[in-house]
Coordinates of C-alpha atoms and ligand atoms in Angstrom, one line a residue:
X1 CA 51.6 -14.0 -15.9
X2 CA 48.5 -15.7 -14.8
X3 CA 46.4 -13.0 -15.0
X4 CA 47.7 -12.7 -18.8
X5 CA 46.9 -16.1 -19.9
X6 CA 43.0 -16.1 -18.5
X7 CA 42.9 -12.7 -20.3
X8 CA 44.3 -14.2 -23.4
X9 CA 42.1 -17.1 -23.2
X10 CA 39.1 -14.5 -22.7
X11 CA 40.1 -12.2 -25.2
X12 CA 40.6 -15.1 -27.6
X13 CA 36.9 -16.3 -26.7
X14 CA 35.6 -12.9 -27.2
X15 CA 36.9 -12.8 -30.9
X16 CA 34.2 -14.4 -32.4
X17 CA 32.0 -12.2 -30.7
X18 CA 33.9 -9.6 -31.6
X19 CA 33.2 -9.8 -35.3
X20 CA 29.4 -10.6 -35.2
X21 CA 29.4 -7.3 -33.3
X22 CA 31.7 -5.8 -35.8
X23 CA 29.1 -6.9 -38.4
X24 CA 26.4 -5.6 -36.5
X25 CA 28.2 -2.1 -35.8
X26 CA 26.2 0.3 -38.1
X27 CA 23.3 -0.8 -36.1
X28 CA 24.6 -0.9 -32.6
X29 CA 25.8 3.0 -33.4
X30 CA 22.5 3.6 -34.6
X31 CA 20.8 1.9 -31.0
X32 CA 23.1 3.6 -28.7
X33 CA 22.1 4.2 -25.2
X34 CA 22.9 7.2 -23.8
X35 CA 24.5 6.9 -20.5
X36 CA 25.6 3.4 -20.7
X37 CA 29.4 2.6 -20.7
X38 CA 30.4 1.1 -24.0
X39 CA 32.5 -1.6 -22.0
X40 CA 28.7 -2.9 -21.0
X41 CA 28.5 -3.9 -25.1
X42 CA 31.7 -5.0 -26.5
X43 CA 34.2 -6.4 -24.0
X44 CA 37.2 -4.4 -26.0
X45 CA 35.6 -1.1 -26.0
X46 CA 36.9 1.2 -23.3
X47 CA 34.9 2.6 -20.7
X48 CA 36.0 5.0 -18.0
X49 CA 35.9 4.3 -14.4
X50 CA 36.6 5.9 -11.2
X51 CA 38.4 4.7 -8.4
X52 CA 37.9 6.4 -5.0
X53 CA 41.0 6.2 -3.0
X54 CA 43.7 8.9 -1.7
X55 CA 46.9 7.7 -4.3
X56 CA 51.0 8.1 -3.9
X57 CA 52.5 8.9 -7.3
X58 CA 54.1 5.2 -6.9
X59 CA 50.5 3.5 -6.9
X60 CA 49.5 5.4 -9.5
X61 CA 52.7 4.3 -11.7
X62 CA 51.5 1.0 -10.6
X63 CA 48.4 1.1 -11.8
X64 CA 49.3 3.1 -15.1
X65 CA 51.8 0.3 -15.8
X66 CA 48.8 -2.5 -16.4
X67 CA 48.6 -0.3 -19.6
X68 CA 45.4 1.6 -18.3
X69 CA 45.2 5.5 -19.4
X70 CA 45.2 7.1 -16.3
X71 CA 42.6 10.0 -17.5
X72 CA 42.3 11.9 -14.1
X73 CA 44.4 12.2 -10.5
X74 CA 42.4 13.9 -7.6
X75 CA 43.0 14.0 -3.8
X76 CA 40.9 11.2 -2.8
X77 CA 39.9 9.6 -6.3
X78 CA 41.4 8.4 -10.0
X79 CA 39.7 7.9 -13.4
X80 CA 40.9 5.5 -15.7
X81 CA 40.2 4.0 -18.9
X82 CA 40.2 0.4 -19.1
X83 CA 38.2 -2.4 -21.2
X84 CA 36.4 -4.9 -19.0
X85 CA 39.3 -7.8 -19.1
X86 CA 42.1 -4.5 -17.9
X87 CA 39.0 -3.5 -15.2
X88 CA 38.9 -7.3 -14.4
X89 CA 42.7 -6.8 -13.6
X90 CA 42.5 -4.2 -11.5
X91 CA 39.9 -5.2 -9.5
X92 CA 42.0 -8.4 -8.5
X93 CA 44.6 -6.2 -7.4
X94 CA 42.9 -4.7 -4.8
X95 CA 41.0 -1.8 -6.4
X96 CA 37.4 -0.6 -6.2
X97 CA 36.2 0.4 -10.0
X98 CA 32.8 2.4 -10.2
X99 CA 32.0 2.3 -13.8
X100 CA 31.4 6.2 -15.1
X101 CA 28.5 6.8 -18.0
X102 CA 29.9 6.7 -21.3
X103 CA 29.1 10.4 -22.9
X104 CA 25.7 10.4 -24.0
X105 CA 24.8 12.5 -27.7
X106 CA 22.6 11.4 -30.6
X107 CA 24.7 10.2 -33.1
X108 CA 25.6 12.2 -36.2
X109 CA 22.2 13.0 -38.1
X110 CA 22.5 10.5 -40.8
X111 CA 23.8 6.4 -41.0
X112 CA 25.5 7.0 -44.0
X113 CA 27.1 10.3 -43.1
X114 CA 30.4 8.4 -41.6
X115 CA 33.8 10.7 -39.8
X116 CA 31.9 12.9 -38.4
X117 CA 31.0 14.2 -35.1
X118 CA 27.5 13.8 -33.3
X119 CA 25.1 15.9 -34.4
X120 CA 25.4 18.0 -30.9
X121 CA 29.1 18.4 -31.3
X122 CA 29.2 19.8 -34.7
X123 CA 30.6 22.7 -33.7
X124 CA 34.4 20.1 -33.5
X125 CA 36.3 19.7 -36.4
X126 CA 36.9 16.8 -38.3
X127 CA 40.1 16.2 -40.7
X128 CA 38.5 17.3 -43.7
X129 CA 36.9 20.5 -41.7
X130 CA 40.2 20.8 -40.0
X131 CA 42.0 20.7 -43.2
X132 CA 39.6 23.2 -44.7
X133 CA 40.1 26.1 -42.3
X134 CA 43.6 25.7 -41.9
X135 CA 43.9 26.5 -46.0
X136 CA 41.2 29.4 -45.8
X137 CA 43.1 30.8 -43.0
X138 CA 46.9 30.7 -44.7
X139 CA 45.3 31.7 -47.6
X140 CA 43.7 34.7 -45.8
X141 CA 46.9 35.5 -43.8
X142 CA 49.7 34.1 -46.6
X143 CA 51.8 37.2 -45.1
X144 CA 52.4 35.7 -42.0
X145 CA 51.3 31.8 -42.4
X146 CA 52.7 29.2 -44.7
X147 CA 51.7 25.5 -44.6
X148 CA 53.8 22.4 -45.3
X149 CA 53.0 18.8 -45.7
X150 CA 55.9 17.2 -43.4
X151 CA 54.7 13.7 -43.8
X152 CA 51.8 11.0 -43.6
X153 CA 50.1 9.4 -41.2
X154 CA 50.1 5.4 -41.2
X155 CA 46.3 5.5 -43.5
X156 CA 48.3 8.3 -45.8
X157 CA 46.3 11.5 -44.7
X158 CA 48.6 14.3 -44.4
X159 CA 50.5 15.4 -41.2
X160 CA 51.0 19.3 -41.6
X161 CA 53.0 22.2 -39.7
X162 CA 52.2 25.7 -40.1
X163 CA 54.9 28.4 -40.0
X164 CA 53.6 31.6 -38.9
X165 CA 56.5 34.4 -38.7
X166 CA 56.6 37.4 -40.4
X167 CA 58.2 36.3 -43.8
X168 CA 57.3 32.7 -43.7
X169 CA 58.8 32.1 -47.1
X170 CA 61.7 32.1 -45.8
X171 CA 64.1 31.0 -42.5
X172 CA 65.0 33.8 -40.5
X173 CA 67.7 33.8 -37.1
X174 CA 64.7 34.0 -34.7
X175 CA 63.9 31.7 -31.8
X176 CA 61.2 28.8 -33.1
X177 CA 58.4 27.7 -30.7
X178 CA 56.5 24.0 -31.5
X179 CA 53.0 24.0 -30.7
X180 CA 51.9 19.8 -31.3
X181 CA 47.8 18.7 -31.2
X182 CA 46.1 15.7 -30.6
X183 CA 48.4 13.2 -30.4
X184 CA 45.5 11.3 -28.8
X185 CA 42.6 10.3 -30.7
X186 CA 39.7 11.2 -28.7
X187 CA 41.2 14.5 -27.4
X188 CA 39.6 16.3 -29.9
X189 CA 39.8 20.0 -28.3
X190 CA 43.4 20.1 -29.2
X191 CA 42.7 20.2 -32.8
X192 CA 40.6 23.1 -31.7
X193 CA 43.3 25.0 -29.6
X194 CA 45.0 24.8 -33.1
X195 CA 42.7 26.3 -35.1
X196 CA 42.1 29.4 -32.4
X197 CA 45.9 30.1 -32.7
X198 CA 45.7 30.0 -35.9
X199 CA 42.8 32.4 -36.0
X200 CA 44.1 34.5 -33.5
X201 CA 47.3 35.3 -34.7
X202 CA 45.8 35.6 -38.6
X203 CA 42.8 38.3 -36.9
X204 CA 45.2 40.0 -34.6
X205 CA 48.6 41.0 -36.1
X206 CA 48.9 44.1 -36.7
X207 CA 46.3 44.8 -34.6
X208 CA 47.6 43.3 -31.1
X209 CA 50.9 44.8 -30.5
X210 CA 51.6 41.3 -28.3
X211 CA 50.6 39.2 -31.2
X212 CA 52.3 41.5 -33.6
X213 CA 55.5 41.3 -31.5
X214 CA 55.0 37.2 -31.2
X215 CA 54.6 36.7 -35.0
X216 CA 57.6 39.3 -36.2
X217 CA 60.3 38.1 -33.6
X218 CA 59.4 34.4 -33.7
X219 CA 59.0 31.1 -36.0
X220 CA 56.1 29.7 -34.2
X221 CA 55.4 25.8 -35.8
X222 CA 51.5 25.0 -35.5
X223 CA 50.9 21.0 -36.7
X224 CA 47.1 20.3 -35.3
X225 CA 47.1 17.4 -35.8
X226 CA 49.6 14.5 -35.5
X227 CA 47.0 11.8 -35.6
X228 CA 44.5 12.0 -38.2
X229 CA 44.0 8.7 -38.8
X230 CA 43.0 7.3 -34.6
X231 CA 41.0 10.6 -34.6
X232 CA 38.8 9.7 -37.4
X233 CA 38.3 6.6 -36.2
X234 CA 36.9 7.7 -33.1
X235 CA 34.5 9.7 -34.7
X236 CA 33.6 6.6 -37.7
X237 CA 30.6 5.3 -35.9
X238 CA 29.1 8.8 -35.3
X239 CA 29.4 8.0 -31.7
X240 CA 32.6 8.5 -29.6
X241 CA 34.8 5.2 -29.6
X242 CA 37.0 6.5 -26.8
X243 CA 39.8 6.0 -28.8
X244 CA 43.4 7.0 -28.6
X245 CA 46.1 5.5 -30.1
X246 CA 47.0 5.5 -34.1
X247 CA 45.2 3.0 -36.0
X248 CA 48.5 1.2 -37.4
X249 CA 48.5 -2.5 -37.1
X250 CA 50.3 -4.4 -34.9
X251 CA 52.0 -7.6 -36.2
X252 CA 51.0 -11.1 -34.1
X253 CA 47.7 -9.2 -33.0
X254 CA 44.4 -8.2 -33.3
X255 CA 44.6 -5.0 -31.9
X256 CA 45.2 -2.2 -33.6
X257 CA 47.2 1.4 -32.5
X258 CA 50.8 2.6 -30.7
X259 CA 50.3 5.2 -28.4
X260 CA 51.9 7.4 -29.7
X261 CA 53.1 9.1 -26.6
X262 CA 54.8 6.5 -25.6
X263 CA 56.9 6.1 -28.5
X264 CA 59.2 8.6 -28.8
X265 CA 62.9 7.8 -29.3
X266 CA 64.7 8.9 -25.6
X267 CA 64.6 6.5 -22.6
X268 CA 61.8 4.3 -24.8
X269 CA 60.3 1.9 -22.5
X270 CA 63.1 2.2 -20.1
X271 CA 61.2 2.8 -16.8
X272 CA 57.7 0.6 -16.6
X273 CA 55.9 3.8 -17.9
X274 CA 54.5 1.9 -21.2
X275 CA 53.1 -1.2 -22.4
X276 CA 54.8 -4.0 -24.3
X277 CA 51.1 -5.2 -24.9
X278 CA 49.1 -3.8 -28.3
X279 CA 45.7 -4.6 -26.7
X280 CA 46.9 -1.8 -24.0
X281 CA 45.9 1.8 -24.7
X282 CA 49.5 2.7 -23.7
X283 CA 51.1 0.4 -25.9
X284 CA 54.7 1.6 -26.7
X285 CA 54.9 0.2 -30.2
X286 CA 57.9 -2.5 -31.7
X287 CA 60.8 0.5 -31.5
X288 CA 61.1 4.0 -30.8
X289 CA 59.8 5.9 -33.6
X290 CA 57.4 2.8 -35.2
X291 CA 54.6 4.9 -35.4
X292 CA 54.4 7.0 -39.0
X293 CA 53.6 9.9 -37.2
X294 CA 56.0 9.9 -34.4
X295 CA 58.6 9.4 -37.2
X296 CA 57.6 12.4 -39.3
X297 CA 57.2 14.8 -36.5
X298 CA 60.5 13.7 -35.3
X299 CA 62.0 14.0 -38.4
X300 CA 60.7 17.9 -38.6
X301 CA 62.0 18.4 -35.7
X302 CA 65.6 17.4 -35.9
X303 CA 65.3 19.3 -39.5
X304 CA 65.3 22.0 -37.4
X305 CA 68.8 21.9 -36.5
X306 CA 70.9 24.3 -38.1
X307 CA 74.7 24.8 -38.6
X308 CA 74.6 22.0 -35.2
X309 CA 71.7 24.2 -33.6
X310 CA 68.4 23.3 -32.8
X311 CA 66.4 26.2 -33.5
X312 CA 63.1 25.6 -31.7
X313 CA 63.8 26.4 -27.8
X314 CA 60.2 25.7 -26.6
X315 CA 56.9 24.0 -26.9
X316 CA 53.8 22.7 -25.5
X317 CA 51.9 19.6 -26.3
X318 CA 48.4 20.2 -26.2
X319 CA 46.2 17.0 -24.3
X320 CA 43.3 16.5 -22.6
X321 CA 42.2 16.4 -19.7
X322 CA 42.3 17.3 -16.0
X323 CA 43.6 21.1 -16.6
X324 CA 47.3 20.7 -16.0
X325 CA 50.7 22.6 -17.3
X326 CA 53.6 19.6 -17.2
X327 CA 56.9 19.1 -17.5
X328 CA 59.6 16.6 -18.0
X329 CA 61.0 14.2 -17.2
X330 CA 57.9 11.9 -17.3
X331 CA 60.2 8.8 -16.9
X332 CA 61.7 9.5 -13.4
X333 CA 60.6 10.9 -10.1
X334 CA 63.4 12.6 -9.9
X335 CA 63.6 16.1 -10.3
X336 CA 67.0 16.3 -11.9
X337 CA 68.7 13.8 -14.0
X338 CA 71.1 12.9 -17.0
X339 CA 70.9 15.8 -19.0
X340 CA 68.4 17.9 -16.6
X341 CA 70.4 20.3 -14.3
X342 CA 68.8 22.2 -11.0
X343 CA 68.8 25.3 -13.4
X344 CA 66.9 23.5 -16.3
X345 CA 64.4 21.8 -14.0
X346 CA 64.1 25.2 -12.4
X347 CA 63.4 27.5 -15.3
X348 CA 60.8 24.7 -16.3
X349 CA 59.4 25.2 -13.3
X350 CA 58.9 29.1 -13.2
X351 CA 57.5 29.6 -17.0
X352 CA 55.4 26.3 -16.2
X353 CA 54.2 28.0 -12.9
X354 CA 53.7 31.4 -14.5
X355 CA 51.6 29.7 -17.5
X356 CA 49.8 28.2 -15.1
X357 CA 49.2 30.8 -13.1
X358 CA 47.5 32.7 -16.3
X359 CA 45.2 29.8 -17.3
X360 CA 44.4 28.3 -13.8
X361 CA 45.7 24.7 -14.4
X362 CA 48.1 23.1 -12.2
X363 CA 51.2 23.0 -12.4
X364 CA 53.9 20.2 -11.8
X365 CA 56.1 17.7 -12.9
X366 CA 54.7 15.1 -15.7
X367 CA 55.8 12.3 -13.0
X368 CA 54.5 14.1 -9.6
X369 CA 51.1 12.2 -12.1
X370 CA 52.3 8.9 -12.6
X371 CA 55.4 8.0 -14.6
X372 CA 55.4 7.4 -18.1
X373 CA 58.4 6.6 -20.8
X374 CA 58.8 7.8 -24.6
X375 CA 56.6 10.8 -23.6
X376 CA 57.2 13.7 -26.3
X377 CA 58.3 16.2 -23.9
X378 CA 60.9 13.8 -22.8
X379 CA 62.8 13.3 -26.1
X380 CA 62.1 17.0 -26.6
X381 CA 64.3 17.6 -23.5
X382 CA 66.5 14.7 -23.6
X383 CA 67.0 14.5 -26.8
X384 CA 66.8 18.3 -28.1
X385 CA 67.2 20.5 -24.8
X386 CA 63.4 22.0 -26.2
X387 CA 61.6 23.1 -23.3
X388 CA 58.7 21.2 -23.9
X389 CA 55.9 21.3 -22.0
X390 CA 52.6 19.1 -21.9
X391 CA 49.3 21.2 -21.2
X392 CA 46.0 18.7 -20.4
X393 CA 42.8 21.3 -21.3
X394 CA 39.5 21.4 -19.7
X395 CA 38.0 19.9 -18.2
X396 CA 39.3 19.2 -15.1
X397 CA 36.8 16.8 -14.0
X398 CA 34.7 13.4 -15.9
X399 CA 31.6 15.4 -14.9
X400 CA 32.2 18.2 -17.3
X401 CA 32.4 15.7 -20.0
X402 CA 36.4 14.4 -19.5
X403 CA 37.5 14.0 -23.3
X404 CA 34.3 15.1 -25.2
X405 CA 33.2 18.0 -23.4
X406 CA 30.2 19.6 -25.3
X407 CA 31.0 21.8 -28.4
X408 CA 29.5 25.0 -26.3
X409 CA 33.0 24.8 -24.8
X410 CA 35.7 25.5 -27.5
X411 CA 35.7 29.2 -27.6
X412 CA 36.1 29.7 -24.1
X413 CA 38.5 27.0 -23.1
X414 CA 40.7 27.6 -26.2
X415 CA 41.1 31.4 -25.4
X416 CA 41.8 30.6 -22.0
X417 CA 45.1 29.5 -23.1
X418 CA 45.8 32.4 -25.3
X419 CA 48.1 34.5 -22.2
X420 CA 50.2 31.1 -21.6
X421 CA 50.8 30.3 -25.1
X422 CA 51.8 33.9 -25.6
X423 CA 54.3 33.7 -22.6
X424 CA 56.0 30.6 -23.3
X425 CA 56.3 32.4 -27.5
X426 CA 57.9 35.6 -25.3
X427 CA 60.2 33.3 -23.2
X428 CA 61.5 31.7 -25.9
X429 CA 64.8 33.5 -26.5
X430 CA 65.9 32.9 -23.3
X431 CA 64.0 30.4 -20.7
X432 CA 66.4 31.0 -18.0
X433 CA 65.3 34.7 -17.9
X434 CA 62.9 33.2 -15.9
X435 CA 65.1 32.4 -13.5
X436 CA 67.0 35.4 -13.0
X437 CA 70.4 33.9 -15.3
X438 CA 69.9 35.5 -18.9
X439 CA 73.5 36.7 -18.5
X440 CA 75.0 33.2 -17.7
X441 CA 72.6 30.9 -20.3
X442 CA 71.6 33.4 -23.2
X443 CA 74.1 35.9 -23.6
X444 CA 75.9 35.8 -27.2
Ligands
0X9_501 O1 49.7 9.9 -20.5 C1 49.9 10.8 -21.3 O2 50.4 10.6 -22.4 C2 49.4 12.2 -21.0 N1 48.1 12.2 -20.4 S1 46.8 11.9 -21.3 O3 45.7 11.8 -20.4 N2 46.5 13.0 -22.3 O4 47.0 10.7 -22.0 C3 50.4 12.9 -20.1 C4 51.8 12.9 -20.6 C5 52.6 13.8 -19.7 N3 54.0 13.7 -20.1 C6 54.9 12.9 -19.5 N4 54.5 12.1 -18.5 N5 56.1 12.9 -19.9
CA502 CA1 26.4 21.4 -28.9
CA503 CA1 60.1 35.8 -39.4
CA504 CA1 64.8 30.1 -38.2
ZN505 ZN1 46.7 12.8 -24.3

């Protein structure tokens, strides 16, 4: 309580501050220094730092429930991202924090030229790009791909799902696969693991007989992006904000943004695996579901329910980073619960291990991390009995860049994922097969 108050009092001290550097923003984007963390600038900007100590699951739930993002869990060291008032907190708890450089690239070429990526990085996507591609590729592959505004995002851009099946038109009895991107802002590759599937399946069926196979016998839902507005704002400045919540405002506070994996509607801030706090980056929002987007993609998904059946089976959530396939639950250590059996957990399990096996991650339970609550893959389960699975790209490491790895990148760590994606799509009619119990779980 203590701790709150001086931060409070800081925070509130730091305001004024706050909007003479606001002001001044064109030109400290302009002035950046390469190398330096942000939180060295603006005591609300987020920096990462690394703490070097050997960590149980339970200290790491500890430490994720200050409402740090805990960015990276290593045997004998942690990354987190914190501003200087959470680092402040942590340190008074007993922690060493080494800050980590804030990723260095020239900013985009021009002041005026605003959303868009450094110069260096050009090679990412931003919404309008993103948007762009995504309607030159259904328009090149309209047998196979049709797009669908579902909903918008809290600043009114569109959120978007593309079908691709074989007759996308219309709905046909086969087993429907979600693939969600970039639910946070600065994990910008996910948007790009979008647009390769997208690619991939548009330049390959009929020419892949695996692809061909995936996109006749399957409804696979693409929606890249499910916050548009928190990943343009990262970008605004033309240098990386670190940003990753929405940009939604949050009544009685300055700070903007839910994250929105924290606020989905099962077990919603049930287990100390969220923050009540909108100046936290893992801020849970005012009620399951009060973020736009969470709303609208959760709307789309229980649209999917037909004649009383849900009609996707499996998914994956694409994040970033650290190189892990997860699974649920998030919100307890346990590996069964409620509404997870020894059969569920283990069929998660071996498609999780076999995906992982492809694309070299590792693989585990979201919790075996740290635990977290309103997590998408837990109201997927819990509330949909969708295998959903969370996959964290490359890298594995802050030294190869943590969530703004160089453009150089994309191809290769997109593709990477092309076997895993294309097993969990092939498992989808029956994700006990993987367990040796088709007969018992999927027979008609
Ligand atoms: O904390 C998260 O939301 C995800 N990690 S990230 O660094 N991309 O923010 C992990 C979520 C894993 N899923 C659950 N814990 N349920
Ligand atoms: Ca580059
Ligand atoms: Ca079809
Ligand atoms: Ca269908
Ligand atoms: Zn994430």
């Amino acid at each position: 309580m203590r701790l709150r108050n001086r931060r409070d009092r800081r925070v509130a001290a730091a305001l004024a501050l706050g909007i003479a550097l606001a002001v001044a923003a064109p030109l400290t984007a302009g002035a950046s220094q390469p190398g330096r963390s942000p939180a060295a600038a603006d005591p609300e900007a987020v920096g990462q730092y690394e703490i070097r100590s050997k960590s149980a699951p339970s200290e790491r739930s500890a430490i994720a429930a200050t409402g740090v993002s805990i960015d990276e869990v290593k045997p004998d060291k942690l990354v987190v991202s914190a501003d200087r008032s959470q680092a402040r907190e942590l340190r008074t708890l007993g922690h060493e924090l080494k800050p980590l450089p804030a990723p260095s690239r020239e900013p985009s070429a021009s002041a005026a030229k605003v959303f868009d990526f450094p110069s260096a990085d050009a090679g990412y996507h931003n919404y309008a790009e993103a948007t762009a591609e995504i309607d030159r590729l259904v328009a090149a592959h309209s047998a196979i791909m049709h797009k669908q505004v579902i909903g918008k995002s809290y600043e009114g851009r569109d959120i978007v799902a593309v079908k691709v099946s074989d007759n996308p038109a219309s709905d046909e009895d086969e087993p429907e696969v979600l693939l969600t991107h970039h639910q946070h802002a600065r994990e910008h590759l996910t948007v790009e693991m979008a647009l390769y599937l997208l690619r991939e399946f548009g330049d390959d069926y009929g020419k892949d007989s695996r692809i061909t196979q995936a996109v006749a016998g399957r409804e696979i839902w693409i929606l890249p992006d499910l916050n548009p507005d928190g990943g343009e704002y990262d970008i605004a400045t033309g240098s990386y904000r670190m940003w990753r919540k929405n940009t939604q405002p949050n009544r009685g506070s300055s700070h903007r943004g839910t994250d929105m994996n924290r606020n989905w509607d099962y077990r919603w801030g049930c287990c100390n695996g969220s923050s009540t706090s909108p100046r936290d980056d893992t801020y849970r929002g005012a009620a399951p579901e009060s973020a736009p987007e969470v709303k609208v993609v959760a709307d789309f998904v229980r649209g999917r329910v037909v004649d009383g059946k849900q009609q996707i089976t499996a998914g994956i959530d694409f994040h970033t980073y650290s190189e892990l396939v997860l699974w649920p639950y998030g919100f307890t250590t346990g590996d069964t619960a409620p509404g997870m059996t020894r059969d569920d957990r283990d069929a998660f399990a071996a498609v999780g291990r076999k995906m992982a096996a492809s694309n070299g991650y590792k693989p585990m339970q979201s919790s075996d991390l740290y635990v977290t609550d309103g997590s998408i893959d837990d109201w997927l389960w819990g509330d949909q009995k969708v295998f959903g699975y969370t996959f964290e790209m490359y890298p594995s490491s802050n030294r190869d860049g943590g969530f703004y790895p160089p453009d150089e990148v994309i191809e290769r760590e997109t593709s990477r994922n092309r076997d895993a994606v294309l097993q969990l799509i092939e498992s989808a009619d029956c994700m006990y097969r993987s367990i040796g119990k088709e007969q018992q779980y999927c027979a008609d």
